[in-house]
Amino acid sequence: MAVGRYLWQYPKMNPLEILLSTVTTSALIGVVLFLARNLITTRLAKSVQNEFDAKLAGLNSRLRISEDSLKADLQRKEAEILALQSGAMQSRLSRLVAIDKRRLEAVDQLWDAVYDLSFAKATAGSVSILKLEAIGKEIERNPKVKEIFAVFKIDEAKYSAAGKLAQRARPFITPVAWAYFAAYQAILMYAVALIKILQIGIDPTRFMDSKSLISLITAALPHCTEYIEKHGPTAAYYLLDQLENSLLEELKRMLDGGTTDLAEVSRAQQILVEVSRVNREVSESQSSASSAA
């Protein structure tokens, strides 16, 4: 029908020309449509690409901003951490310096206490040569015997001051050093207690048992056990110099930064147990002797 209309519109053209014209027109239209479709597709693709590129560029920009912000935040936090670490290190260093200084002072205090107890060391030396059992029996038969012991001057105030000085040093010295000092002090005070009871005119063996003294010196100087067994309680007085040297060596080791192992700590605890027993016996014996006088 379309051809017929075409023939009617162009009556002078033959059918072949009409056919060729129709085919040519259709081909041109097809080409135009193909090109138009390709153009539209290309433009759409470019439009989509441009939009994608724009969004990608925006995203990259935001990411760079976020990355820069994150880096700046990390740098700020690193600076804060470094400042805190520096402050903590400085604070710790200051504490260590202060502790070291106080430790040196504690060593001086403890050794001063040892020196202040020297009066009692002389008393202990005298007790070591006494035959306490014989003297005790004689002093109860003859009250005048007690006058012999009046020459011993017991400075209670000096003893008390030495004890307080040592107590101030205790938190800053090793447990072993304190145990040695406590043992040294207890042995000296045991000797002082004997003299004080003799000055009252009473037999000290009625109230004081040397077993606690022997146990104490054995715990403090276990390598001297054989010597202690041979000489009995007087060994405690003979070994005072060695106990003093052991204390001095421990103080030097402490100042050199040496560590105390668990075995030494355990031994120090045992020494303090024996010290407690001796001190309790000294206190109870003096109280009983005063009541009996």
PDB file of C-alpha atoms in Angstrom:
ATOM      1  CA  MET A   1       0.000   0.000   0.000  1.00  0.00           C
ATOM      2  CA  ALA A   2       2.917   2.293   0.807  1.00  0.00           C
ATOM      3  CA  VAL A   3       4.323   1.652  -2.686  1.00  0.00           C
ATOM      4  CA  GLY A   4       1.043   2.385  -4.182  1.00  0.00           C
ATOM      5  CA  ARG A   5       0.815   5.703  -2.431  1.00  0.00           C
ATOM      6  CA  TYR A   6       4.341   6.422  -3.548  1.00  0.00           C
ATOM      7  CA  LEU A   7       3.460   5.640  -7.173  1.00  0.00           C
ATOM      8  CA  TRP A   8       0.489   7.857  -6.937  1.00  0.00           C
ATOM      9  CA  GLN A   9       2.603  10.676  -5.561  1.00  0.00           C
ATOM     10  CA  TYR A  10       5.301  10.189  -8.187  1.00  0.00           C
ATOM     11  CA  PRO A  11       3.485   8.901 -11.325  1.00  0.00           C
ATOM     12  CA  LYS A  12       6.380   9.696 -13.642  1.00  0.00           C
ATOM     13  CA  MET A  13       8.920   7.416 -11.838  1.00  0.00           C
ATOM     14  CA  ASN A  14       9.150   3.809 -12.838  1.00  0.00           C
ATOM     15  CA  PRO A  15       8.860   1.109 -10.239  1.00  0.00           C
ATOM     16  CA  LEU A  16      12.620   0.397 -10.110  1.00  0.00           C
ATOM     17  CA  GLU A  17      13.410   4.011  -9.367  1.00  0.00           C
ATOM     18  CA  ILE A  18      10.751   4.061  -6.754  1.00  0.00           C
ATOM     19  CA  LEU A  19      12.117   0.898  -5.169  1.00  0.00           C
ATOM     20  CA  LEU A  20      15.672   2.189  -5.181  1.00  0.00           C
ATOM     21  CA  SER A  21      14.517   5.496  -3.736  1.00  0.00           C
ATOM     22  CA  THR A  22      12.606   3.694  -0.998  1.00  0.00           C
ATOM     23  CA  VAL A  23      15.522   1.440  -0.136  1.00  0.00           C
ATOM     24  CA  THR A  24      17.942   4.363  -0.107  1.00  0.00           C
ATOM     25  CA  THR A  25      15.677   6.368   2.151  1.00  0.00           C
ATOM     26  CA  SER A  26      15.264   3.451   4.549  1.00  0.00           C
ATOM     27  CA  ALA A  27      19.004   2.860   4.627  1.00  0.00           C
ATOM     28  CA  LEU A  28      19.651   6.509   5.328  1.00  0.00           C
ATOM     29  CA  ILE A  29      17.097   6.501   8.068  1.00  0.00           C
ATOM     30  CA  GLY A  30      18.703   3.350   9.509  1.00  0.00           C
ATOM     31  CA  VAL A  31      22.153   4.909   9.390  1.00  0.00           C
ATOM     32  CA  VAL A  32      20.852   8.074  10.989  1.00  0.00           C
ATOM     33  CA  LEU A  33      19.135   6.087  13.712  1.00  0.00           C
ATOM     34  CA  PHE A  34      22.286   4.012  14.299  1.00  0.00           C
ATOM     35  CA  LEU A  35      24.450   7.088  14.490  1.00  0.00           C
ATOM     36  CA  ALA A  36      21.948   8.831  16.717  1.00  0.00           C
ATOM     37  CA  ARG A  37      21.805   5.821  19.006  1.00  0.00           C
ATOM     38  CA  ASN A  38      25.603   5.649  19.167  1.00  0.00           C
ATOM     39  CA  LEU A  39      25.772   9.351  19.844  1.00  0.00           C
ATOM     40  CA  ILE A  40      23.180   9.138  22.578  1.00  0.00           C
ATOM     41  CA  THR A  41      24.944   6.092  24.069  1.00  0.00           C
ATOM     42  CA  THR A  42      28.312   7.862  23.930  1.00  0.00           C
ATOM     43  CA  ARG A  43      26.895  11.007  25.488  1.00  0.00           C
ATOM     44  CA  LEU A  44      25.160   9.008  28.184  1.00  0.00           C
ATOM     45  CA  ALA A  45      28.359   7.091  28.867  1.00  0.00           C
ATOM     46  CA  LYS A  46      30.371  10.304  29.053  1.00  0.00           C
ATOM     47  CA  SER A  47      27.733  11.892  31.243  1.00  0.00           C
ATOM     48  CA  VAL A  48      27.773   8.915  33.573  1.00  0.00           C
ATOM     49  CA  GLN A  49      31.594   8.870  33.512  1.00  0.00           C
ATOM     50  CA  ASN A  50      31.763  12.576  34.248  1.00  0.00           C
ATOM     51  CA  GLU A  51      29.326  12.199  37.102  1.00  0.00           C
ATOM     52  CA  PHE A  52      31.274   9.194  38.415  1.00  0.00           C
ATOM     53  CA  ASP A  53      34.569  11.077  38.070  1.00  0.00           C
ATOM     54  CA  ALA A  54      33.075  14.048  39.898  1.00  0.00           C
ATOM     55  CA  LYS A  55      31.775  11.853  42.729  1.00  0.00           C
ATOM     56  CA  LEU A  56      35.066   9.962  42.862  1.00  0.00           C
ATOM     57  CA  ALA A  57      37.003  13.213  42.999  1.00  0.00           C
ATOM     58  CA  GLY A  58      34.741  14.425  45.799  1.00  0.00           C
ATOM     59  CA  LEU A  59      35.166  11.161  47.650  1.00  0.00           C
ATOM     60  CA  ASN A  60      38.947  11.277  47.216  1.00  0.00           C
ATOM     61  CA  SER A  61      38.932  14.852  48.448  1.00  0.00           C
ATOM     62  CA  ARG A  62      36.933  13.906  51.529  1.00  0.00           C
ATOM     63  CA  LEU A  63      39.203  10.910  52.109  1.00  0.00           C
ATOM     64  CA  ARG A  64      42.296  13.103  51.870  1.00  0.00           C
ATOM     65  CA  ILE A  65      40.744  15.545  54.308  1.00  0.00           C
ATOM     66  CA  SER A  66      39.851  12.689  56.651  1.00  0.00           C
ATOM     67  CA  GLU A  67      43.330  11.182  56.254  1.00  0.00           C
ATOM     68  CA  ASP A  68      44.988  14.519  56.996  1.00  0.00           C
ATOM     69  CA  SER A  69      42.693  14.983  59.978  1.00  0.00           C
ATOM     70  CA  LEU A  70      43.481  11.466  61.194  1.00  0.00           C
ATOM     71  CA  LYS A  71      47.211  12.033  60.786  1.00  0.00           C
ATOM     72  CA  ALA A  72      46.974  15.311  62.658  1.00  0.00           C
ATOM     73  CA  ASP A  73      44.963  13.609  65.405  1.00  0.00           C
ATOM     74  CA  LEU A  74      47.485  10.767  65.609  1.00  0.00           C
ATOM     75  CA  GLN A  75      50.366  13.213  65.789  1.00  0.00           C
ATOM     76  CA  ARG A  76      48.581  15.129  68.517  1.00  0.00           C
ATOM     77  CA  LYS A  77      47.929  11.942  70.486  1.00  0.00           C
ATOM     78  CA  GLU A  78      51.508  10.773  69.979  1.00  0.00           C
ATOM     79  CA  ALA A  79      52.695  14.108  71.311  1.00  0.00           C
ATOM     80  CA  GLU A  80      50.370  13.744  74.308  1.00  0.00           C
ATOM     81  CA  ILE A  81      51.597  10.182  74.940  1.00  0.00           C
ATOM     82  CA  LEU A  82      55.219  11.283  74.688  1.00  0.00           C
ATOM     83  CA  ALA A  83      54.514  14.124  77.085  1.00  0.00           C
ATOM     84  CA  LEU A  84      52.835  11.759  79.528  1.00  0.00           C
ATOM     85  CA  GLN A  85      55.651   9.228  79.210  1.00  0.00           C
ATOM     86  CA  SER A  86      58.230  11.945  79.686  1.00  0.00           C
ATOM     87  CA  GLY A  87      56.389  13.248  82.726  1.00  0.00           C
ATOM     88  CA  ALA A  88      56.010   9.733  84.162  1.00  0.00           C
ATOM     89  CA  MET A  89      59.672   8.975  83.518  1.00  0.00           C
ATOM     90  CA  GLN A  90      60.722  12.219  85.136  1.00  0.00           C
ATOM     91  CA  SER A  91      58.442  11.591  88.090  1.00  0.00           C
ATOM     92  CA  ARG A  92      59.725   8.030  88.484  1.00  0.00           C
ATOM     93  CA  LEU A  93      63.317   9.219  88.210  1.00  0.00           C
ATOM     94  CA  SER A  94      62.682  11.833  90.877  1.00  0.00           C
ATOM     95  CA  ARG A  95      61.169   9.185  93.161  1.00  0.00           C
ATOM     96  CA  LEU A  96      64.104   6.846  92.611  1.00  0.00           C
ATOM     97  CA  VAL A  97      66.560   9.617  93.398  1.00  0.00           C
ATOM     98  CA  ALA A  98      64.622  10.468  96.554  1.00  0.00           C
ATOM     99  CA  ILE A  99      64.465   6.800  97.605  1.00  0.00           C
ATOM    100  CA  ASP A 100      68.189   6.322  97.000  1.00  0.00           C
ATOM    101  CA  LYS A 101      68.915   9.392  99.089  1.00  0.00           C
ATOM    102  CA  ARG A 102      66.653   8.146 101.879  1.00  0.00           C
ATOM    103  CA  ARG A 103      68.273   4.701 101.704  1.00  0.00           C
ATOM    104  CA  LEU A 104      71.682   6.265 102.254  1.00  0.00           C
ATOM    105  CA  GLU A 105      70.294   8.172 105.213  1.00  0.00           C
ATOM    106  CA  ALA A 106      68.779   4.943 106.571  1.00  0.00           C
ATOM    107  CA  VAL A 107      72.135   3.195 106.426  1.00  0.00           C
ATOM    108  CA  ASP A 108      73.681   6.072 108.380  1.00  0.00           C
ATOM    109  CA  GLN A 109      70.847   5.952 110.912  1.00  0.00           C
ATOM    110  CA  LEU A 110      71.123   2.211 111.443  1.00  0.00           C
ATOM    111  CA  TRP A 111      74.889   2.304 111.838  1.00  0.00           C
ATOM    112  CA  ASP A 112      74.570   5.234 114.249  1.00  0.00           C
ATOM    113  CA  ALA A 113      72.186   3.075 116.270  1.00  0.00           C
ATOM    114  CA  VAL A 114      74.785   0.291 116.337  1.00  0.00           C
ATOM    115  CA  TYR A 115      77.375   2.787 117.553  1.00  0.00           C
ATOM    116  CA  ASP A 116      75.017   4.156 120.224  1.00  0.00           C
ATOM    117  CA  LEU A 117      74.589   0.627 121.603  1.00  0.00           C
ATOM    118  CA  SER A 118      78.326   0.277 122.181  1.00  0.00           C
ATOM    119  CA  PHE A 119      77.805   0.846 125.917  1.00  0.00           C
ATOM    120  CA  ALA A 120      75.752  -2.354 126.002  1.00  0.00           C
ATOM    121  CA  LYS A 121      78.425  -4.199 124.054  1.00  0.00           C
ATOM    122  CA  ALA A 122      80.866  -3.558 126.874  1.00  0.00           C
ATOM    123  CA  THR A 123      78.298  -4.888 129.322  1.00  0.00           C
ATOM    124  CA  ALA A 124      77.845  -8.020 127.222  1.00  0.00           C
ATOM    125  CA  GLY A 125      81.590  -8.555 127.272  1.00  0.00           C
ATOM    126  CA  SER A 126      81.544  -8.493 131.049  1.00  0.00           C
ATOM    127  CA  VAL A 127      78.598 -10.896 131.262  1.00  0.00           C
ATOM    128  CA  SER A 128      80.416 -13.375 129.030  1.00  0.00           C
ATOM    129  CA  ILE A 129      82.994 -14.047 131.756  1.00  0.00           C
ATOM    130  CA  LEU A 130      80.552 -14.310 134.658  1.00  0.00           C
ATOM    131  CA  LYS A 131      79.645 -17.634 136.234  1.00  0.00           C
ATOM    132  CA  LEU A 132      75.988 -16.749 136.544  1.00  0.00           C
ATOM    133  CA  GLU A 133      74.832 -19.838 138.430  1.00  0.00           C
ATOM    134  CA  ALA A 134      77.466 -19.465 141.133  1.00  0.00           C
ATOM    135  CA  ILE A 135      77.020 -15.683 141.345  1.00  0.00           C
ATOM    136  CA  GLY A 136      73.252 -16.066 141.476  1.00  0.00           C
ATOM    137  CA  LYS A 137      73.373 -18.426 144.453  1.00  0.00           C
ATOM    138  CA  GLU A 138      75.910 -16.243 146.276  1.00  0.00           C
ATOM    139  CA  ILE A 139      74.031 -12.992 145.681  1.00  0.00           C
ATOM    140  CA  GLU A 140      70.889 -14.356 147.309  1.00  0.00           C
ATOM    141  CA  ARG A 141      72.897 -15.505 150.361  1.00  0.00           C
ATOM    142  CA  ASN A 142      74.944 -12.324 150.597  1.00  0.00           C
ATOM    143  CA  PRO A 143      73.103  -9.119 149.610  1.00  0.00           C
ATOM    144  CA  LYS A 144      76.379  -7.180 149.575  1.00  0.00           C
ATOM    145  CA  VAL A 145      77.431  -9.018 146.421  1.00  0.00           C
ATOM    146  CA  LYS A 146      75.022  -6.903 144.392  1.00  0.00           C
ATOM    147  CA  GLU A 147      77.133  -3.860 145.165  1.00  0.00           C
ATOM    148  CA  ILE A 148      79.792  -5.260 142.832  1.00  0.00           C
ATOM    149  CA  PHE A 149      77.459  -4.727 139.913  1.00  0.00           C
ATOM    150  CA  ALA A 150      76.650  -1.138 140.817  1.00  0.00           C
ATOM    151  CA  VAL A 151      79.641  -0.070 138.711  1.00  0.00           C
ATOM    152  CA  PHE A 152      77.649  -0.892 135.577  1.00  0.00           C
ATOM    153  CA  LYS A 153      75.852   2.256 134.413  1.00  0.00           C
ATOM    154  CA  ILE A 154      72.831   1.378 132.321  1.00  0.00           C
ATOM    155  CA  ASP A 155      71.776   4.314 130.144  1.00  0.00           C
ATOM    156  CA  GLU A 156      68.115   3.512 129.430  1.00  0.00           C
ATOM    157  CA  ALA A 157      67.543   6.800 127.580  1.00  0.00           C
ATOM    158  CA  LYS A 158      70.438   6.104 125.216  1.00  0.00           C
ATOM    159  CA  TYR A 159      69.135   2.606 124.532  1.00  0.00           C
ATOM    160  CA  SER A 160      65.662   3.966 123.796  1.00  0.00           C
ATOM    161  CA  ALA A 161      67.040   6.656 121.468  1.00  0.00           C
ATOM    162  CA  ALA A 162      69.089   4.073 119.561  1.00  0.00           C
ATOM    163  CA  GLY A 163      66.008   1.900 119.101  1.00  0.00           C
ATOM    164  CA  LYS A 164      63.923   4.801 117.767  1.00  0.00           C
ATOM    165  CA  LEU A 165      66.696   5.822 115.375  1.00  0.00           C
ATOM    166  CA  ALA A 166      66.866   2.300 113.968  1.00  0.00           C
ATOM    167  CA  GLN A 167      63.076   2.110 113.598  1.00  0.00           C
ATOM    168  CA  ARG A 168      63.107   5.206 111.359  1.00  0.00           C
ATOM    169  CA  ALA A 169      65.594   3.468 109.087  1.00  0.00           C
ATOM    170  CA  ARG A 170      63.739   0.147 108.906  1.00  0.00           C
ATOM    171  CA  PRO A 171      61.454   0.870 105.878  1.00  0.00           C
ATOM    172  CA  PHE A 172      64.467   1.672 103.706  1.00  0.00           C
ATOM    173  CA  ILE A 173      66.793  -1.231 104.474  1.00  0.00           C
ATOM    174  CA  THR A 174      66.599  -4.895 103.495  1.00  0.00           C
ATOM    175  CA  PRO A 175      64.824  -7.456 105.713  1.00  0.00           C
ATOM    176  CA  VAL A 176      68.151  -9.214 106.225  1.00  0.00           C
ATOM    177  CA  ALA A 177      69.857  -6.032 107.453  1.00  0.00           C
ATOM    178  CA  TRP A 178      67.041  -5.364 109.883  1.00  0.00           C
ATOM    179  CA  ALA A 179      67.113  -8.968 111.151  1.00  0.00           C
ATOM    180  CA  TYR A 180      70.857  -8.705 111.846  1.00  0.00           C
ATOM    181  CA  PHE A 181      70.390  -5.443 113.713  1.00  0.00           C
ATOM    182  CA  ALA A 182      67.439  -6.786 115.699  1.00  0.00           C
ATOM    183  CA  ALA A 183      69.456  -9.863 116.700  1.00  0.00           C
ATOM    184  CA  TYR A 184      72.432  -7.681 117.680  1.00  0.00           C
ATOM    185  CA  GLN A 185      70.206  -5.430 119.772  1.00  0.00           C
ATOM    186  CA  ALA A 186      68.382  -8.355 121.450  1.00  0.00           C
ATOM    187  CA  ILE A 187      71.642 -10.054 122.517  1.00  0.00           C
ATOM    188  CA  LEU A 188      72.924  -6.807 124.003  1.00  0.00           C
ATOM    189  CA  MET A 189      69.692  -6.178 125.870  1.00  0.00           C
ATOM    190  CA  TYR A 190      69.729  -9.726 127.207  1.00  0.00           C
ATOM    191  CA  ALA A 191      73.101  -9.001 128.789  1.00  0.00           C
ATOM    192  CA  VAL A 192      71.849  -5.672 130.153  1.00  0.00           C
ATOM    193  CA  ALA A 193      68.840  -7.424 131.701  1.00  0.00           C
ATOM    194  CA  LEU A 194      71.117  -9.906 133.472  1.00  0.00           C
ATOM    195  CA  ILE A 195      73.151  -7.070 135.007  1.00  0.00           C
ATOM    196  CA  LYS A 196      70.021  -5.170 136.068  1.00  0.00           C
ATOM    197  CA  ILE A 197      68.651  -8.247 137.851  1.00  0.00           C
ATOM    198  CA  LEU A 198      72.008  -8.772 139.578  1.00  0.00           C
ATOM    199  CA  GLN A 199      71.926  -5.133 140.670  1.00  0.00           C
ATOM    200  CA  ILE A 200      68.595  -5.827 142.333  1.00  0.00           C
ATOM    201  CA  GLY A 201      70.262  -8.687 144.233  1.00  0.00           C
ATOM    202  CA  ILE A 202      68.383 -11.598 142.672  1.00  0.00           C
ATOM    203  CA  ASP A 203      69.607 -14.721 140.916  1.00  0.00           C
ATOM    204  CA  PRO A 204      68.845 -14.043 137.182  1.00  0.00           C
ATOM    205  CA  THR A 205      68.800 -17.761 136.348  1.00  0.00           C
ATOM    206  CA  ARG A 206      65.491 -17.992 138.222  1.00  0.00           C
ATOM    207  CA  PHE A 207      63.818 -15.990 135.452  1.00  0.00           C
ATOM    208  CA  MET A 208      66.003 -16.222 132.351  1.00  0.00           C
ATOM    209  CA  ASP A 209      66.561 -19.335 130.256  1.00  0.00           C
ATOM    210  CA  SER A 210      69.570 -19.148 127.942  1.00  0.00           C
ATOM    211  CA  LYS A 211      67.929 -21.487 125.406  1.00  0.00           C
ATOM    212  CA  SER A 212      66.231 -18.592 123.640  1.00  0.00           C
ATOM    213  CA  LEU A 213      69.564 -16.773 123.371  1.00  0.00           C
ATOM    214  CA  ILE A 214      71.246 -19.832 121.877  1.00  0.00           C
ATOM    215  CA  SER A 215      68.419 -20.263 119.358  1.00  0.00           C
ATOM    216  CA  LEU A 216      68.735 -16.619 118.312  1.00  0.00           C
ATOM    217  CA  ILE A 217      72.486 -16.609 117.649  1.00  0.00           C
ATOM    218  CA  THR A 218      72.197 -19.951 115.840  1.00  0.00           C
ATOM    219  CA  ALA A 219      69.501 -18.548 113.541  1.00  0.00           C
ATOM    220  CA  ALA A 220      71.538 -15.390 112.877  1.00  0.00           C
ATOM    221  CA  LEU A 221      74.874 -17.167 112.292  1.00  0.00           C
ATOM    222  CA  PRO A 222      74.072 -20.759 111.292  1.00  0.00           C
ATOM    223  CA  HIS A 223      77.620 -21.373 110.067  1.00  0.00           C
ATOM    224  CA  CYS A 224      78.780 -20.970 113.691  1.00  0.00           C
ATOM    225  CA  THR A 225      76.543 -23.739 115.030  1.00  0.00           C
ATOM    226  CA  GLU A 226      79.436 -25.944 116.132  1.00  0.00           C
ATOM    227  CA  TYR A 227      81.062 -23.064 117.997  1.00  0.00           C
ATOM    228  CA  ILE A 228      77.764 -22.166 119.680  1.00  0.00           C
ATOM    229  CA  GLU A 229      77.178 -25.746 120.797  1.00  0.00           C
ATOM    230  CA  LYS A 230      80.657 -25.799 122.328  1.00  0.00           C
ATOM    231  CA  HIS A 231      80.469 -22.499 124.241  1.00  0.00           C
ATOM    232  CA  GLY A 232      76.755 -22.281 125.045  1.00  0.00           C
ATOM    233  CA  PRO A 233      75.047 -18.928 125.697  1.00  0.00           C
ATOM    234  CA  THR A 234      78.335 -17.067 126.107  1.00  0.00           C
ATOM    235  CA  ALA A 235      78.924 -17.707 122.409  1.00  0.00           C
ATOM    236  CA  ALA A 236      76.287 -15.075 121.699  1.00  0.00           C
ATOM    237  CA  TYR A 237      78.506 -12.428 123.288  1.00  0.00           C
ATOM    238  CA  TYR A 238      81.680 -13.730 121.656  1.00  0.00           C
ATOM    239  CA  LEU A 239      80.014 -13.604 118.250  1.00  0.00           C
ATOM    240  CA  LEU A 240      78.752 -10.024 118.493  1.00  0.00           C
ATOM    241  CA  ASP A 241      81.621  -8.745 116.333  1.00  0.00           C
ATOM    242  CA  GLN A 242      80.845 -11.286 113.638  1.00  0.00           C
ATOM    243  CA  LEU A 243      77.157 -10.370 113.759  1.00  0.00           C
ATOM    244  CA  GLU A 244      78.128  -6.729 113.435  1.00  0.00           C
ATOM    245  CA  ASN A 245      80.303  -7.551 110.416  1.00  0.00           C
ATOM    246  CA  SER A 246      77.448  -9.499 108.836  1.00  0.00           C
ATOM    247  CA  LEU A 247      75.235  -6.447 109.234  1.00  0.00           C
ATOM    248  CA  LEU A 248      77.878  -4.206 107.696  1.00  0.00           C
ATOM    249  CA  GLU A 249      78.315  -6.543 104.711  1.00  0.00           C
ATOM    250  CA  GLU A 250      74.553  -6.605 104.153  1.00  0.00           C
ATOM    251  CA  LEU A 251      74.381  -2.817 104.215  1.00  0.00           C
ATOM    252  CA  LYS A 252      77.191  -2.590 101.654  1.00  0.00           C
ATOM    253  CA  ARG A 253      75.489  -5.171  99.449  1.00  0.00           C
ATOM    254  CA  MET A 254      72.257  -3.208  99.692  1.00  0.00           C
ATOM    255  CA  LEU A 255      73.966   0.029  98.639  1.00  0.00           C
ATOM    256  CA  ASP A 256      75.583  -1.780  95.690  1.00  0.00           C
ATOM    257  CA  GLY A 257      72.123  -2.678  94.419  1.00  0.00           C
ATOM    258  CA  GLY A 258      72.245  -6.362  95.283  1.00  0.00           C
ATOM    259  CA  THR A 259      68.992  -8.316  95.490  1.00  0.00           C
ATOM    260  CA  THR A 260      67.801 -10.465  98.376  1.00  0.00           C
ATOM    261  CA  ASP A 261      66.724 -13.979  97.441  1.00  0.00           C
ATOM    262  CA  LEU A 262      63.784 -15.800  99.008  1.00  0.00           C
ATOM    263  CA  ALA A 263      66.018 -18.019 101.122  1.00  0.00           C
ATOM    264  CA  GLU A 264      67.599 -14.985 102.773  1.00  0.00           C
ATOM    265  CA  VAL A 265      64.202 -13.390 103.359  1.00  0.00           C
ATOM    266  CA  SER A 266      62.970 -16.614 104.954  1.00  0.00           C
ATOM    267  CA  ARG A 267      66.036 -16.742 107.212  1.00  0.00           C
ATOM    268  CA  ALA A 268      65.503 -13.104 108.193  1.00  0.00           C
ATOM    269  CA  GLN A 269      61.946 -13.939 109.234  1.00  0.00           C
ATOM    270  CA  GLN A 270      63.191 -16.822 111.372  1.00  0.00           C
ATOM    271  CA  ILE A 271      65.757 -14.555 113.035  1.00  0.00           C
ATOM    272  CA  LEU A 272      63.004 -12.077 113.907  1.00  0.00           C
ATOM    273  CA  VAL A 273      60.925 -14.876 115.425  1.00  0.00           C
ATOM    274  CA  GLU A 274      63.834 -15.726 117.719  1.00  0.00           C
ATOM    275  CA  VAL A 275      64.396 -12.033 118.467  1.00  0.00           C
ATOM    276  CA  SER A 276      60.787 -11.757 119.581  1.00  0.00           C
ATOM    277  CA  ARG A 277      61.244 -14.676 121.983  1.00  0.00           C
ATOM    278  CA  VAL A 278      64.389 -13.192 123.524  1.00  0.00           C
ATOM    279  CA  ASN A 279      62.800  -9.753 123.904  1.00  0.00           C
ATOM    280  CA  ARG A 280      59.730 -11.249 125.524  1.00  0.00           C
ATOM    281  CA  GLU A 281      61.895 -13.211 127.973  1.00  0.00           C
ATOM    282  CA  VAL A 282      63.892 -10.077 128.843  1.00  0.00           C
ATOM    283  CA  SER A 283      60.735  -8.073 129.506  1.00  0.00           C
ATOM    284  CA  GLU A 284      59.067 -10.782 131.601  1.00  0.00           C
ATOM    285  CA  SER A 285      62.216 -11.535 133.625  1.00  0.00           C
ATOM    286  CA  GLN A 286      62.769  -7.892 134.552  1.00  0.00           C
ATOM    287  CA  SER A 287      59.163  -7.552 135.603  1.00  0.00           C
ATOM    288  CA  SER A 288      59.318 -10.729 137.702  1.00  0.00           C
ATOM    289  CA  ALA A 289      62.622  -9.737 139.302  1.00  0.00           C
ATOM    290  CA  SER A 290      61.269  -6.324 140.242  1.00  0.00           C
ATOM    291  CA  SER A 291      58.227  -7.936 141.836  1.00  0.00           C
ATOM    292  CA  ALA A 292      60.410 -10.391 143.772  1.00  0.00           C
ATOM    293  CA  ALA A 293      62.764  -7.724 145.100  1.00  0.00           C
TER     294      ALA A 293
END
